[in-house]
């Protein structure tokens, strides 16, 4: 099969990146990762780019320059899909418009609930019994684009931020690969 070309944007530990890399090595997974972009020079996830010999760039600059440099690379590498995986920078409306329908993100809640930051704290404070994660298309509204897939996680009364994060992230790894398969089987 001819695989689509993907770029993964990260800012932190990159465990979702690691999981997507693993899936992408399967013969019938629809994407190959051609580029990893980080806006943080100290992102732990860069380790995975090095380990799997995937080209990467780390850019600590303002949004305008960041997007200008990244856009050039994306065009050069003919990228079909951008996966945001713990990417903590807000992309400009123009960048999102230019890649309409080609940027997806993972969020650690069952959207539309708990958009934004500090999700686990808020879920626990609200005594939710059910939470999860959502992979969605990125549009101009924060965590507001069309949902591709959601996975549920039960919250135990014994959970704290650390245990809940672990449970949700476990589902995230399955969700992201599932969502990427779904994006290309819909096309
Ligand atoms: C994930 O929990 C994701 O939902 C959120 O940021 C976190 C990234 O974790 N958007 P990692 O860098 O993939 O380990």
GROMACS .gro file of N, CA and C and ligand atoms in nm, residues 9-20 43-45 48 84-88 105-109 116-117 119-120 132-134 136 143 165 168-169 172-173 176, ligand 1:
model
  137
    9UNK      N    1   0.343   1.682   1.563
    9UNK     CA    2   0.386   1.799   1.641
    9UNK      C    3   0.383   1.762   1.789
   10UNK      N    4   0.492   1.788   1.859
   10UNK     CA    5   0.497   1.758   2.003
   10UNK      C    6   0.553   1.878   2.081
   11UNK      N    7   0.533   1.872   2.214
   11UNK     CA    8   0.599   1.970   2.302
   11UNK      C    9   0.660   1.903   2.424
   12UNK      N   10   0.620   1.778   2.451
   12UNK     CA   11   0.659   1.720   2.579
   12UNK      C   12   0.711   1.579   2.571
   13UNK      N   13   0.652   1.491   2.653
   13UNK     CA   14   0.711   1.357   2.669
   13UNK      C   15   0.696   1.267   2.547
   14UNK      N   16   0.600   1.294   2.462
   14UNK     CA   17   0.593   1.222   2.334
   14UNK      C   18   0.550   1.076   2.343
   15UNK      N   19   0.473   1.042   2.446
   15UNK     CA   20   0.433   0.901   2.454
   15UNK      C   21   0.329   0.867   2.346
   16UNK      N   22   0.246   0.965   2.309
   16UNK     CA   23   0.154   0.940   2.196
   16UNK      C   24   0.234   0.926   2.066
   17UNK      N   25   0.337   1.009   2.053
   17UNK     CA   26   0.424   0.998   1.935
   17UNK      C   27   0.482   0.856   1.928
   18UNK      N   28   0.533   0.808   2.040
   18UNK     CA   29   0.593   0.674   2.043
   18UNK      C   30   0.493   0.569   1.996
   19UNK      N   31   0.370   0.584   2.042
   19UNK     CA   32   0.268   0.487   2.006
   19UNK      C   33   0.232   0.496   1.856
   20UNK      N   34   0.228   0.618   1.802
   20UNK     CA   35   0.197   0.633   1.658
   20UNK      C   36   0.314   0.576   1.575
   43UNK      N   37   1.197   1.885   2.477
   43UNK     CA   38   1.089   1.785   2.473
   43UNK      C   39   1.149   1.644   2.478
   44UNK      N   40   1.103   1.567   2.575
   44UNK     CA   41   1.157   1.431   2.589
   44UNK      C   42   1.127   1.346   2.465
   45UNK      N   43   1.017   1.378   2.399
   45UNK     CA   44   0.972   1.301   2.283
   45UNK      C   45   1.074   1.299   2.169
   48UNK      N   46   1.246   0.979   2.068
   48UNK     CA   47   1.187   0.880   1.977
   48UNK      C   48   1.220   0.912   1.831
   84UNK      N   49  -0.130   1.645   1.601
   84UNK     CA   50  -0.085   1.716   1.720
   84UNK      C   51  -0.090   1.616   1.836
   85UNK      N   52   0.024   1.599   1.903
   85UNK     CA   53   0.029   1.499   2.010
   85UNK      C   54   0.096   1.563   2.131
   86UNK      N   55   0.014   1.631   2.211
   86UNK     CA   56   0.069   1.703   2.325
   86UNK      C   57   0.142   1.828   2.279
   87UNK      N   58   0.093   1.890   2.172
   87UNK     CA   59   0.155   2.013   2.119
   87UNK      C   60   0.090   2.132   2.187
   88UNK      N   61   0.172   2.211   2.259
   88UNK     CA   62   0.116   2.312   2.349
   88UNK      C   63   0.110   2.454   2.292
  105UNK      N   64  -0.597   1.625   1.644
  105UNK     CA   65  -0.542   1.646   1.779
  105UNK      C   66  -0.602   1.544   1.874
  106UNK      N   67  -0.528   1.517   1.981
  106UNK     CA   68  -0.585   1.432   2.087
  106UNK      C   69  -0.601   1.515   2.213
  107UNK      N   70  -0.717   1.498   2.277
  107UNK     CA   71  -0.746   1.574   2.399
  107UNK      C   72  -0.788   1.476   2.509
  108UNK      N   73  -0.737   1.498   2.633
  108UNK     CA   74  -0.764   1.399   2.738
  108UNK      C   75  -0.898   1.416   2.810
  109UNK      N   76  -1.005   1.428   2.735
  109UNK     CA   77  -1.140   1.428   2.796
  109UNK      C   78  -1.239   1.385   2.689
  116UNK      N   79  -0.960   2.262   2.693
  116UNK     CA   80  -0.853   2.341   2.754
  116UNK      C   81  -0.762   2.260   2.845
  117UNK      N   82  -0.698   2.332   2.939
  117UNK     CA   83  -0.592   2.270   3.020
  117UNK      C   84  -0.644   2.211   3.152
  119UNK      N   85  -0.718   1.919   3.260
  119UNK     CA   86  -0.836   1.835   3.244
  119UNK      C   87  -0.857   1.740   3.362
  120UNK      N   88  -0.750   1.670   3.401
  120UNK     CA   89  -0.767   1.566   3.505
  120UNK      C   90  -0.810   1.629   3.638
  132UNK      N   91  -1.236   1.021   2.960
  132UNK     CA   92  -1.178   0.950   2.847
  132UNK      C   93  -1.093   1.042   2.763
  133UNK      N   94  -1.088   1.013   2.633
  133UNK     CA   95  -1.008   1.096   2.543
  133UNK      C   96  -1.080   1.106   2.409
  134UNK      N   97  -1.043   1.209   2.336
  134UNK     CA   98  -1.108   1.236   2.207
  134UNK      C   99  -1.001   1.271   2.104
  136UNK      N  100  -0.983   1.454   1.743
  136UNK     CA  101  -1.074   1.538   1.664
  136UNK      C  102  -0.996   1.616   1.558
  143UNK      N  103  -1.017   2.302   2.079
  143UNK     CA  104  -1.075   2.169   2.106
  143UNK      C  105  -1.219   2.159   2.054
  165UNK      N  106  -0.446   1.005   3.486
  165UNK     CA  107  -0.368   1.036   3.364
  165UNK      C  108  -0.317   0.907   3.300
  168UNK      N  109  -0.608   0.729   3.128
  168UNK     CA  110  -0.654   0.799   3.008
  168UNK      C  111  -0.550   0.785   2.897
  169UNK      N  112  -0.422   0.800   2.933
  169UNK     CA  113  -0.318   0.792   2.829
  169UNK      C  114  -0.310   0.653   2.768
  172UNK      N  115  -0.551   0.669   2.513
  172UNK     CA  116  -0.510   0.762   2.406
  172UNK      C  117  -0.429   0.690   2.299
  173UNK      N  118  -0.340   0.604   2.344
  173UNK     CA  119  -0.252   0.537   2.246
  173UNK      C  120  -0.336   0.455   2.148
  176UNK      N  121  -0.552   0.710   1.920
  176UNK     CA  122  -0.486   0.786   1.813
  176UNK      C  123  -0.468   0.700   1.688
  188LIG     C1  124  -0.181   1.381   2.618
  188LIG     O1  125  -0.244   1.347   2.736
  188LIG     C2  126  -0.276   1.452   2.525
  188LIG     O2  127  -0.410   1.419   2.546
  188LIG     C3  128  -0.256   1.597   2.556
  188LIG     O3  129  -0.120   1.608   2.590
  188LIG     C4  130  -0.072   1.485   2.639
  188LIG     C5  131   0.055   1.453   2.567
  188LIG     O4  132   0.127   1.348   2.623
  188LIG     N1  133  -0.298   1.678   2.445
  188LIG     P1  134   0.252   1.286   2.545
  188LIG     O5  135   0.348   1.400   2.514
  188LIG     O6  136   0.201   1.220   2.421
  188LIG     O7  137   0.313   1.188   2.641
   0.00000   0.00000   0.00000
